[in-house]
Short mmCIF file of C-alpha atoms in Angstrom, two decimals:
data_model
loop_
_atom_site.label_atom_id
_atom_site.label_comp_id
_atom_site.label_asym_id
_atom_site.label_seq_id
_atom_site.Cartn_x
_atom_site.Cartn_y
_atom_site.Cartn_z
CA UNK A 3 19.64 -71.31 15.60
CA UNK A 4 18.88 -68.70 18.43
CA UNK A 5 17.69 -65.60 18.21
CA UNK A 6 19.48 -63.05 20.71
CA UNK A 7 18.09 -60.08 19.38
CA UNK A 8 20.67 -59.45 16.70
CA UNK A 9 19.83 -59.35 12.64
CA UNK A 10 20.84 -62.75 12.33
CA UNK A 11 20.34 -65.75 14.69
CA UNK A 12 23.43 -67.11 16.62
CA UNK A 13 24.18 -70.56 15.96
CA UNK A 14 24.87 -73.02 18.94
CA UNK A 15 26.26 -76.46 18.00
CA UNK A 16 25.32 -79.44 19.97
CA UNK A 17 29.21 -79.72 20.79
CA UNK A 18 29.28 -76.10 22.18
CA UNK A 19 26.28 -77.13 24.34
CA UNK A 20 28.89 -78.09 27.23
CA UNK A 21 28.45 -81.15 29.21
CA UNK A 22 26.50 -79.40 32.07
CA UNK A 23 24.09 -78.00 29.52
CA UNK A 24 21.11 -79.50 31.32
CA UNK A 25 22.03 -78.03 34.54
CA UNK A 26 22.24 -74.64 33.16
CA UNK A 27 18.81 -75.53 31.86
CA UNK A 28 17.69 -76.48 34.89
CA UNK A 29 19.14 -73.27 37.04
CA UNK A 30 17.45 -70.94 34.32
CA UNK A 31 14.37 -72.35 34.22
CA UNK A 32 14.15 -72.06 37.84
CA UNK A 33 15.80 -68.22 37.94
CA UNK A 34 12.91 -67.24 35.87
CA UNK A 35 10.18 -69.11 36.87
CA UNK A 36 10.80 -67.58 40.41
CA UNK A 37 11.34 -70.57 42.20
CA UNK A 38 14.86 -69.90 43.07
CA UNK A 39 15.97 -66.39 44.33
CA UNK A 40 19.79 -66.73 44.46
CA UNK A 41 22.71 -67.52 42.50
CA UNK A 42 24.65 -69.91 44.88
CA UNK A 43 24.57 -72.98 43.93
CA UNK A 44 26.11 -74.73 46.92
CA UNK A 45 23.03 -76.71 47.63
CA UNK A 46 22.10 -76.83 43.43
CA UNK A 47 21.48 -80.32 42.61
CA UNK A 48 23.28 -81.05 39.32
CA UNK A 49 22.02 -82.79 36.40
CA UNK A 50 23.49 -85.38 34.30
CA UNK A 51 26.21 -84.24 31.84
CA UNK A 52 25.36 -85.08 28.27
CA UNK A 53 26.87 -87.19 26.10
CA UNK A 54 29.68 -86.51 23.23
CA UNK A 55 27.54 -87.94 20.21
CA UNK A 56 23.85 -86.94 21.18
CA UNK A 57 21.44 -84.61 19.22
CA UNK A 58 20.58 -81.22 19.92
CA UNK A 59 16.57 -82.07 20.04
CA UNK A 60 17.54 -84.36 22.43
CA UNK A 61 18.64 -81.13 24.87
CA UNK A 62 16.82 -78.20 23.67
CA UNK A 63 13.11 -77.98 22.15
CA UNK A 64 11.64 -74.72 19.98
CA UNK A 65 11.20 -71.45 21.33
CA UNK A 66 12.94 -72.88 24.69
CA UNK A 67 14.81 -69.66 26.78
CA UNK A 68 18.29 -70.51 26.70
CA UNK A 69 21.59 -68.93 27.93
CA UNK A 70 24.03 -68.29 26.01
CA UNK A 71 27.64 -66.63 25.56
CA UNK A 72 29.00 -65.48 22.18
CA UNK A 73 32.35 -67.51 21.68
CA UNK A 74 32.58 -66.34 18.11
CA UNK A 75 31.63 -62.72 16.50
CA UNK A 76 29.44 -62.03 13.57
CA UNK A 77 31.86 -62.66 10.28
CA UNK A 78 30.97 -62.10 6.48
CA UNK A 79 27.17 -63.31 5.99
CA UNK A 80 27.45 -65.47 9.40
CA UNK A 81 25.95 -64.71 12.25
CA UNK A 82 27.16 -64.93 15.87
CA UNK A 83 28.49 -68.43 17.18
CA UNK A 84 27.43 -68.90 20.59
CA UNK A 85 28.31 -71.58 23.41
CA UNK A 86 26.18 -72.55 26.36
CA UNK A 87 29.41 -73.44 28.33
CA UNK A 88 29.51 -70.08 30.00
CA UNK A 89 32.34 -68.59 31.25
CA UNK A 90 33.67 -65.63 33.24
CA UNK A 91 37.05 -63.99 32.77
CA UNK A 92 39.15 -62.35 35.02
CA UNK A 93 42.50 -61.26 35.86
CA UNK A 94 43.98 -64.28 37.10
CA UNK A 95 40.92 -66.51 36.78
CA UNK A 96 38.42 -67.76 34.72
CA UNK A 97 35.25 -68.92 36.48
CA UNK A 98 33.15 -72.15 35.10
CA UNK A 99 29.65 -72.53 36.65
CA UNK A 100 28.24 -76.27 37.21
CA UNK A 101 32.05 -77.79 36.85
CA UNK A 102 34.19 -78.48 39.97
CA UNK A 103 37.29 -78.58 38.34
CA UNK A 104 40.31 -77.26 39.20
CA UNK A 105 42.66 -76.89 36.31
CA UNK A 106 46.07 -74.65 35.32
CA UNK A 107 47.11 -72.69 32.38
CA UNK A 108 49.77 -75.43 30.33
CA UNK A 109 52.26 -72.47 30.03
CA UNK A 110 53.10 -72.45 34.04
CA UNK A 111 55.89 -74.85 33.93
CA UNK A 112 56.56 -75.22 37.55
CA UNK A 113 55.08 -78.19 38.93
CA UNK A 114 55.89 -76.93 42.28
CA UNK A 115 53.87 -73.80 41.15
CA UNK A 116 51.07 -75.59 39.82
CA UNK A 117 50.78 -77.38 42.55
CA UNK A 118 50.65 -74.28 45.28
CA UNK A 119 48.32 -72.64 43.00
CA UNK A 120 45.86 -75.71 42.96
CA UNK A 121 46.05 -76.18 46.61
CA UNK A 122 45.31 -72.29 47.13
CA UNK A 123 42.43 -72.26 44.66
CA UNK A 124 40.57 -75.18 45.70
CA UNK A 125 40.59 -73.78 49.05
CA UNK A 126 38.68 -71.26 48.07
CA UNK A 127 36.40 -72.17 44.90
CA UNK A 128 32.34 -72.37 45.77
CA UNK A 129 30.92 -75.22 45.01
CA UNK A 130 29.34 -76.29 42.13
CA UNK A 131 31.61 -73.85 40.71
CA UNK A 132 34.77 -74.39 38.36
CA UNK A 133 38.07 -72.71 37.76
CA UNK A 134 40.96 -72.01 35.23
CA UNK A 135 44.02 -70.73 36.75
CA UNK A 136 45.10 -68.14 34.10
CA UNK A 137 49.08 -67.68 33.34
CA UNK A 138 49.81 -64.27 34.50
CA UNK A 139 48.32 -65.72 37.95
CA UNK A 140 51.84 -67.48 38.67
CA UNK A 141 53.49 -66.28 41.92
CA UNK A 142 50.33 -64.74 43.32
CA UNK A 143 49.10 -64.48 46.86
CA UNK A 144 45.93 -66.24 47.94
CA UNK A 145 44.47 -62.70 48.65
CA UNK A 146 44.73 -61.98 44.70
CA UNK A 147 42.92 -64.92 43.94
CA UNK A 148 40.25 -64.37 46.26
CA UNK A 149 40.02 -60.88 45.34
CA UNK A 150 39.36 -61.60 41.51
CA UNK A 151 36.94 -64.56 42.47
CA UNK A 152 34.96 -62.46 44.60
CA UNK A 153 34.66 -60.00 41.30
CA UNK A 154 33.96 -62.87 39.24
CA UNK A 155 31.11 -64.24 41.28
CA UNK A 156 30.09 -61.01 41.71
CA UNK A 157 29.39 -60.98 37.88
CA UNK A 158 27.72 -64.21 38.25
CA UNK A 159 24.93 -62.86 40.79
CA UNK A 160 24.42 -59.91 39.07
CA UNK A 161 23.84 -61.82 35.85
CA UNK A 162 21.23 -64.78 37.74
CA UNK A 163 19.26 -61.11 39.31
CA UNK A 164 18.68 -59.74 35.79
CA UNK A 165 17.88 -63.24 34.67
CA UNK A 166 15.09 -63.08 37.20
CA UNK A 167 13.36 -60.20 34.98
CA UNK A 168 14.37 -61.44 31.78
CA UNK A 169 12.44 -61.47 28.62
CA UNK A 170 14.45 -63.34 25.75
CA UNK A 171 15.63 -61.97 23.84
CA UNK A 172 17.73 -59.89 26.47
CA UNK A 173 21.85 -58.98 26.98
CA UNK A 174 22.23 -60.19 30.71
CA UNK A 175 25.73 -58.68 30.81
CA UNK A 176 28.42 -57.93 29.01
CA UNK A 177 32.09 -58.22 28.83
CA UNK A 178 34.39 -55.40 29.79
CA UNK A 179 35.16 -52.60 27.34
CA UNK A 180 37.76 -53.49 25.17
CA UNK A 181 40.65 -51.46 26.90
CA UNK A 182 40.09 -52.77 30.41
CA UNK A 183 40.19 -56.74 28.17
CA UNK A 184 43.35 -55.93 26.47
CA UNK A 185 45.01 -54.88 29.80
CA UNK A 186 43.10 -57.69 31.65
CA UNK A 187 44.97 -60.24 29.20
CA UNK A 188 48.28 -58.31 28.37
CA UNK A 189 49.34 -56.30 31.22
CA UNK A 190 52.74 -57.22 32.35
CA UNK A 191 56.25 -56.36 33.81
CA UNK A 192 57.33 -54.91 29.91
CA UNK A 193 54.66 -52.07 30.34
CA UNK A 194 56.51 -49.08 31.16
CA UNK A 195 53.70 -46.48 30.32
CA UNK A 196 50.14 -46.34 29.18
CA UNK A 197 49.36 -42.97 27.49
CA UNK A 198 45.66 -42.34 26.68
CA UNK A 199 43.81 -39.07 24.87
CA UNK A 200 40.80 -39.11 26.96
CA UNK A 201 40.44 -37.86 30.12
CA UNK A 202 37.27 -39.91 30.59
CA UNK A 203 38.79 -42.89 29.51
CA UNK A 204 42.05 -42.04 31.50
CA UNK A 205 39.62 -41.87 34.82
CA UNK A 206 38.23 -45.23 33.75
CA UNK A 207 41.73 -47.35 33.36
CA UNK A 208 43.17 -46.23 36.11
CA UNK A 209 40.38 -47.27 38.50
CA UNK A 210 40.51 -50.21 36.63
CA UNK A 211 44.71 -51.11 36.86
CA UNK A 212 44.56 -50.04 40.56
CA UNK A 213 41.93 -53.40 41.08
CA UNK A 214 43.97 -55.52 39.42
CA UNK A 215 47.47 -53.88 39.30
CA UNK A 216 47.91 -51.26 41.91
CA UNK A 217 51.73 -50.78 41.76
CA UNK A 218 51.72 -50.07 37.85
CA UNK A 219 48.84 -47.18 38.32
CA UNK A 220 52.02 -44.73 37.81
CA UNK A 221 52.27 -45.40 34.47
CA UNK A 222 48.58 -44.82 33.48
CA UNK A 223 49.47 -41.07 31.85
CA UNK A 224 47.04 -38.36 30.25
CA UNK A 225 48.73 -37.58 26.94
CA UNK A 226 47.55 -33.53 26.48
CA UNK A 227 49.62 -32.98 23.24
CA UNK A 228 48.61 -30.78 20.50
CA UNK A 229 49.76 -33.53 17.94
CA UNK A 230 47.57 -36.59 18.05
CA UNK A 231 48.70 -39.12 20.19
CA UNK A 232 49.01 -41.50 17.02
CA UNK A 233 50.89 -38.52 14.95
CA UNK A 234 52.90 -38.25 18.25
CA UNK A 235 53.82 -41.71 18.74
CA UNK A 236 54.57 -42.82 15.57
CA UNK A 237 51.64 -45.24 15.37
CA UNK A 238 50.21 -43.98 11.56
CA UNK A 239 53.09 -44.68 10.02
CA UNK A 240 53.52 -48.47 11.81
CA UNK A 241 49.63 -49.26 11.05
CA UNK A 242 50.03 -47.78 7.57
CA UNK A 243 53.06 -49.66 6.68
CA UNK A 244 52.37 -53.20 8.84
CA UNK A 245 49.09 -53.32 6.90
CA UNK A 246 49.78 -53.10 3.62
CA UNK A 247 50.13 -55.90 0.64
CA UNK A 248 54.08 -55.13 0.76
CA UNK A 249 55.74 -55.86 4.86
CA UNK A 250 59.09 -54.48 4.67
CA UNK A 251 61.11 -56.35 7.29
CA UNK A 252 64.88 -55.51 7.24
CA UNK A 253 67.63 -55.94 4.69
CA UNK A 254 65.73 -56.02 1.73
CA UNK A 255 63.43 -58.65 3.17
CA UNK A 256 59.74 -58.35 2.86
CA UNK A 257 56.34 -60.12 2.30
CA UNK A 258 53.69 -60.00 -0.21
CA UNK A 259 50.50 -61.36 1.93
CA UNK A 260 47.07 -61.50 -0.46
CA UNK A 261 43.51 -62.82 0.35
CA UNK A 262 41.69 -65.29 -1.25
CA UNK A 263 38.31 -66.72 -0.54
CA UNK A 264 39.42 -70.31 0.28
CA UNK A 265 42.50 -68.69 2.36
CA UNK A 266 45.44 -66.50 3.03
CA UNK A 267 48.91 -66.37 1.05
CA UNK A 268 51.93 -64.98 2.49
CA UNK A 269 54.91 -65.59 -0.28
CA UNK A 270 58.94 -64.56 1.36
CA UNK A 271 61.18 -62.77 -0.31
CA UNK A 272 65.04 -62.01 0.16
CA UNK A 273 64.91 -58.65 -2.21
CA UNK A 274 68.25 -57.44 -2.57
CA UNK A 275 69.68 -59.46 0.79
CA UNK A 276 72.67 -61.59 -0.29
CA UNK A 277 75.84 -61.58 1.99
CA UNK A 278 79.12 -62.09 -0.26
CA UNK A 279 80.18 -65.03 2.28
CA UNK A 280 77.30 -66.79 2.27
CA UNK A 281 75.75 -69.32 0.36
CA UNK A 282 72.92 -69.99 -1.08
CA UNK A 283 71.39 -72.54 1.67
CA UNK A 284 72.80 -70.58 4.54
CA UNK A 285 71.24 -67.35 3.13
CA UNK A 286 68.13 -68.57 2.52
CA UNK A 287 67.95 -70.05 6.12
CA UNK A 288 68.64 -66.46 7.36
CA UNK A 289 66.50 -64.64 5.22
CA UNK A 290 63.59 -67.84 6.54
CA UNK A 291 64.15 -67.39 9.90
CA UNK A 292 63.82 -63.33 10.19
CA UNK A 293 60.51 -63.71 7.99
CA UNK A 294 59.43 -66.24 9.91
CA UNK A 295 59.01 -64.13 13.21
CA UNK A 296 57.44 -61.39 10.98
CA UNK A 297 54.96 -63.62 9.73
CA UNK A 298 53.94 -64.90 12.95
CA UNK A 299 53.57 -60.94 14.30
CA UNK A 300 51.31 -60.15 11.35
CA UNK A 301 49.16 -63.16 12.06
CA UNK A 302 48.18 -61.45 15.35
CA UNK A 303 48.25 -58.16 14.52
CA UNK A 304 45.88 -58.86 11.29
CA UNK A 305 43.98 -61.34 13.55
CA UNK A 306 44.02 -63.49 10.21
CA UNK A 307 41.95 -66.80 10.98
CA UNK A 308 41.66 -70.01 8.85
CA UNK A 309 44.23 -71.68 6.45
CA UNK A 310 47.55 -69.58 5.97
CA UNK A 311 49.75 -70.35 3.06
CA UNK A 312 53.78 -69.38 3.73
CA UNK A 313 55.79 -69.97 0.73
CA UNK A 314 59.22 -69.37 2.12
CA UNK A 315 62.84 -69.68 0.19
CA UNK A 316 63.23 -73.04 -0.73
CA UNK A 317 65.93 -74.95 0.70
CA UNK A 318 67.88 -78.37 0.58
CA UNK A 319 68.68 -79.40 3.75
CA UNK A 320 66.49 -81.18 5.75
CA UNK A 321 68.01 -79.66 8.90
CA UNK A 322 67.57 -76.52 7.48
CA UNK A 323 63.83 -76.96 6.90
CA UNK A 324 63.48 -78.48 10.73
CA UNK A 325 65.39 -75.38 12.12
CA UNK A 326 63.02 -73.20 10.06
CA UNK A 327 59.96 -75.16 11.76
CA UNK A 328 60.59 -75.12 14.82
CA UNK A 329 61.55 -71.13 14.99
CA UNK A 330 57.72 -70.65 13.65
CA UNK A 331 56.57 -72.91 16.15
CA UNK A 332 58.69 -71.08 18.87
CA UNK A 333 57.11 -67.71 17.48
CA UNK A 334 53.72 -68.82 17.21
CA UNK A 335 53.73 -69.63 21.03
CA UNK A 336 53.14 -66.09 21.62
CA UNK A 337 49.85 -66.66 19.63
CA UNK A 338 46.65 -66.37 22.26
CA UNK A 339 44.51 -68.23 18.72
CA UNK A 340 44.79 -71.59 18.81
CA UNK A 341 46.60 -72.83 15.69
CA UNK A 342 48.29 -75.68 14.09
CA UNK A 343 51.60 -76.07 12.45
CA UNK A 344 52.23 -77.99 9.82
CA UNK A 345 55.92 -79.38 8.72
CA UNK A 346 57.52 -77.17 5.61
CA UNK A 347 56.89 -79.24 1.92
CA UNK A 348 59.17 -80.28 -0.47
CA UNK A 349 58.30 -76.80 -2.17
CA UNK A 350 59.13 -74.31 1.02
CA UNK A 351 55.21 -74.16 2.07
CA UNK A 352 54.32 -74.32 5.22
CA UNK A 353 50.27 -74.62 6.12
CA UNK A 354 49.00 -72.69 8.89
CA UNK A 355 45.75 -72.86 10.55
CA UNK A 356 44.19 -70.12 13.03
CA UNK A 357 41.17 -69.90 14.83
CA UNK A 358 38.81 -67.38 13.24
CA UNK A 359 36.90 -65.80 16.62
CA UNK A 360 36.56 -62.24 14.70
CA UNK A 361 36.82 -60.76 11.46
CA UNK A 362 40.27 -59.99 10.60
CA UNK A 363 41.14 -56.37 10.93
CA UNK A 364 41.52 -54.60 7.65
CA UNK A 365 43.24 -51.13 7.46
CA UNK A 366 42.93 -49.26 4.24
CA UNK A 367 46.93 -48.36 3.33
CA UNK A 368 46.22 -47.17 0.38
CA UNK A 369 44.45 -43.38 -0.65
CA UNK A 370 43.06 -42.07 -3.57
CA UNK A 371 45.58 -39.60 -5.32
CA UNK A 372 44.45 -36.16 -4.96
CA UNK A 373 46.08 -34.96 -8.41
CA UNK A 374 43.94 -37.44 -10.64
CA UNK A 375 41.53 -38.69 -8.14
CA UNK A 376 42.49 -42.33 -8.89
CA UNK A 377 41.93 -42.27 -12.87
CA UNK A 378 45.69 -41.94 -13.37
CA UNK A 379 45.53 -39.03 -15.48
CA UNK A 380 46.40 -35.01 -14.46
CA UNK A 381 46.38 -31.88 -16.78
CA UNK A 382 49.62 -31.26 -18.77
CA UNK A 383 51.92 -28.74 -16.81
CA UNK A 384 51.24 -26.11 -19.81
CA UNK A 385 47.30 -25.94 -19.17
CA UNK A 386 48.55 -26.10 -15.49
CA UNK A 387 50.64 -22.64 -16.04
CA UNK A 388 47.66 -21.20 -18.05
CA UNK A 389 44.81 -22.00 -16.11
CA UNK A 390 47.32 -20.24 -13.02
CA UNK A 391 47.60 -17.02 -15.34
CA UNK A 392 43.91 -17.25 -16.57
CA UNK A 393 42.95 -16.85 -12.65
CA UNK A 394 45.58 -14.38 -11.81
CA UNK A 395 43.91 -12.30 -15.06
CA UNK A 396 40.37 -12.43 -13.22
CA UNK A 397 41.52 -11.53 -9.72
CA UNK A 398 43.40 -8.42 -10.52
CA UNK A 399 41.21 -7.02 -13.86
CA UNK A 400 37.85 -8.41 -12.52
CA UNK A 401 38.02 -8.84 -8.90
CA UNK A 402 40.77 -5.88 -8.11
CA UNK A 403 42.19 -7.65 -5.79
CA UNK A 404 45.19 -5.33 -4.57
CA UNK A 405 47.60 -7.99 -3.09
CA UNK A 406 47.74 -11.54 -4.02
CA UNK A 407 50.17 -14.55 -3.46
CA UNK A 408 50.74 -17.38 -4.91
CA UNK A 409 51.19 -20.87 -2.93
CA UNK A 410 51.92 -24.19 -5.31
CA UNK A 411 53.98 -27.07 -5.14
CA UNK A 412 57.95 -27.34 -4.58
CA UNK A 413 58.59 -28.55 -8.00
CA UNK A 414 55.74 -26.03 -9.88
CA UNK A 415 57.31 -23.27 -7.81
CA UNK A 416 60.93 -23.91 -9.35
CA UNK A 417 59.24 -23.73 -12.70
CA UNK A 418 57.47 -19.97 -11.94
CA UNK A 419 60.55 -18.48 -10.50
CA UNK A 420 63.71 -20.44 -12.11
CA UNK A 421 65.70 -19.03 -15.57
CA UNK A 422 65.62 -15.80 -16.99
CA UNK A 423 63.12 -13.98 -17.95
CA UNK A 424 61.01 -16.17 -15.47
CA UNK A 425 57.37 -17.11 -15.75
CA UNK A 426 56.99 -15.01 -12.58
CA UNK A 427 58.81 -12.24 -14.08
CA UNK A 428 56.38 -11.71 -17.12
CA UNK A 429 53.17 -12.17 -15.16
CA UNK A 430 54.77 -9.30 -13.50
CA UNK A 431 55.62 -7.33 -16.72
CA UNK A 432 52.25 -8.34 -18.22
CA UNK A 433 49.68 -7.64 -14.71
CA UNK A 434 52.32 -4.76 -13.68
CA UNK A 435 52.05 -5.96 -10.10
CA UNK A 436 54.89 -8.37 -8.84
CA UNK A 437 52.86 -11.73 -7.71
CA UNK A 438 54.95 -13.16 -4.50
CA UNK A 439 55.63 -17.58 -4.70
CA UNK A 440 55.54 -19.62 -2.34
CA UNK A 441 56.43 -23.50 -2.40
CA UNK A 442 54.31 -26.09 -0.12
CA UNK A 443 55.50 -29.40 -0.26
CA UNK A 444 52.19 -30.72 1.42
CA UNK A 445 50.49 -29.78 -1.81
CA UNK A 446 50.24 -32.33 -4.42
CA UNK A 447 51.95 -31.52 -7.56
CA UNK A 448 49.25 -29.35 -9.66
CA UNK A 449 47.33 -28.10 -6.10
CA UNK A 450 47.95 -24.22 -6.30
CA UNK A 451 45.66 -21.71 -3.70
CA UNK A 452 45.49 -17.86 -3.87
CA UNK A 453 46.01 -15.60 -0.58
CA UNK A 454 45.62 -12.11 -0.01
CA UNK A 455 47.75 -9.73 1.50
CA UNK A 456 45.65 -10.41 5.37
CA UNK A 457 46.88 -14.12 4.89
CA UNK A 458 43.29 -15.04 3.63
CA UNK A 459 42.84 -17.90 1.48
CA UNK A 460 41.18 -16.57 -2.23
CA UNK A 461 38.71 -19.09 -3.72
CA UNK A 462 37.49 -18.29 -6.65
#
């Protein structure tokens, strides 16, 4: 366990020491101690990489400074997971200290590519130094590369100088606020505009997209609405209806997805979907395949980590049940987590499991009624109607209020004024002033407010 200054120790496991853990050692021990007063490690002398099966006593001893990166965020009672193997993302890159490796993202096809991007990379990687070619780095120019290693190394030096003055436990650096990671990882040609609330943060993205994006900087836009930009943009309703126990997919078709302590449960099912000329099998297929894409989207946008549960329609056919697998694999793909896929059962359940880096993200859907504030009880409409006339009473014979009017809900505001004589009519008969009605259908159904005749609201 290490203790980086949070309220729980981080826990680093001898397998995420990394192989070149004792030449990190060795780099920080001279960073500190002063006897080395750069970060290039062109003429660092490596140590020995560790071996696969050792024991962490073996590498590390009590109350030893050690540095560290968190690969996994706090979750539940558990505190930080952290990894000695650090790393530095950027753009195109990722750079690996102590490593001379040269390796490419699997989902660049292209040998040819691969290739051309090796060749360019390796002529221009430091030594002692390793790098990831990232996916979105495919077709670039050797002057992108360059430009995102020089920012990465740049990180790297600026991390070894604080490391100089360090006194554990200490944040060295951090990584990039989360809008400038998300459009690190994500930006791409399907990005027509960016709309953001805050001028600050406007200021801040677009000097970030112009160093790594310059031609899309036009479609970094201040959003200066009077609506908010969620309101605006429709984003409310998606988050409050994505997140909820019930997904409601298309043609009936929805999910029930619950929690449990041991794992997740998503169960499929068709609703009301049943073409006429269809049967059973071929429906169910259908109905499979469209849930199977939404179950994959809610994975990521949930960020739901360890063993997933699908219980989809069952069906006969084994070809049927192979089709339905490999569409979730094909969906999955777009999943950054790493994950594994199991083949459907006998029984239509297919076992999912996700890698857990943070906790999953949780949105409250539903709200506590504001007739019976959630104990499922509300007044009789006939104490409703008196408790009305009991205030109208005090207003005009106690306060003397000269004007008032009456605001209530669409369906209470039928029952004042509807029929003859109405229940409007004899308030006026019996208070000899005629009380004006007004119906709000933003008011629950027994809200009711007074106003007087400047517009002012009456609380009483």
């Amino acid at each position: 366990f290490i203790n980086i200054g949070y309220e729980k120790d981080a826990f680093l496991h001898y397998l995420d020491l990394g192989p070149q853990v004792q030449s990190l050692n060795k780099l920080t021990r001279q960073i500190m101690s002063g006897k080395r007063f750069h970060a290039d490690l062109s003429d660092f002398q490596p140590e020995a990489d560790i071996g696969k099966n050792g024991k962490i006593t073996e590498v590390l001893s009590p109350n030893q400074p050690v540095l560290v990166q968190i690969a996994k965020e706090p979750i539940s009672t558990k505190g930080p997971r952290v990894t000695s193997e650090i790393s530095f993302a950027g753009r195109y890159l990722v750079l690996v200290p102590f490593s001379n490796r040269v390796s490419v993202s699997q989902k660049i096809i292209s040998q040819e590519e691969r290739n051309r991007l090796k060749r360019l990379v390796t002529s221009i990687r430091p030594n002692n130094f390793g790098i990831i070619i990232r996916t979105v780095a495919e077709g670039k120019m050797v002057a992108d590369l360059d430009a995102d290693l020089k920012t990465l190394m740049a990180k790297w030096e600026m991390m070894m100088k604080k490391l100089s003055e360090a006194k554990p436990p200490m944040k060295l650096i951090s990584e990039i606020d989360r809008t400038s990671a998300l459009l690190r990882d994500l930006l791409n040609e399907s990005f027509n505009n960016i709309y953001i609330n805050g001028p600050e943060l406007y200021e801040e993205t677009r000097n970030f997209i112009q160093t790594i994006a310059p031609d899309k900087l036009n479609i970094v836009k201040l959003y200066k609405g009077k609506i908010p930009i969620f309101e605006y943009f429709g984003v409310d309703k998606q988050i409050k209806n994505s997140f909820g126990r019930t997904v409601t997919i298309s043609s009936g078709i929805y999910l029930i997805i619950e929690r449990t302590e041991a794992f997740h449960v998503i169960d499929v099912n068709s609703g009301h979907r049943a073409k006429k000329d269809s049967d059973q099998e071929t429906n169910a297929l259908e109905v499979n395949l469209e849930a199977a894409t939404e179950v994959a989207r809610q994975l990521r946008l949930r960020d739901l980590g360890g063993i997933i549960v699908v219980d989809f329609i069952d069906m006969v056919i084994p070809q049927n049940r192979k089709k339905l697998y490999e569409h979730l694999k094909e969906e999955m793909a777009k999943d950054r987590a790493k994950h594994t896929i199991l083949p459907p059962s006998k029984f239509g359940l297919i076992q999912i499991t996700r890698q857990r880096v943070r906790p999953e993200t949780n949105v409250e859907v539903l709200e506590l009624c504001p007739a019976c504030m959630g104990t499922g009880q509300i007044k009789p409409s006939i104490i409703l109607i008196d408790e009305i006339e009991n205030k109208i009473r005090y207003l005009i014979q106690e306060q003397n209020e000269k004007r008032i009017k009456l605001c209530v809900h669409p369906y209470v505001y039928a029952y004042l004024t509807k029929g003859f004589p109405s229940i409007q009519l004899r308030w006026a008969s019996k208070f000899k002033k005629w009380i004006p009605i007004s119906g709000n259908k933003s008011f629950h159904m027994i809200e009711y407010r007074f106003f007087n005749n400047k517009g002012d609201e009456i609380r009483i």
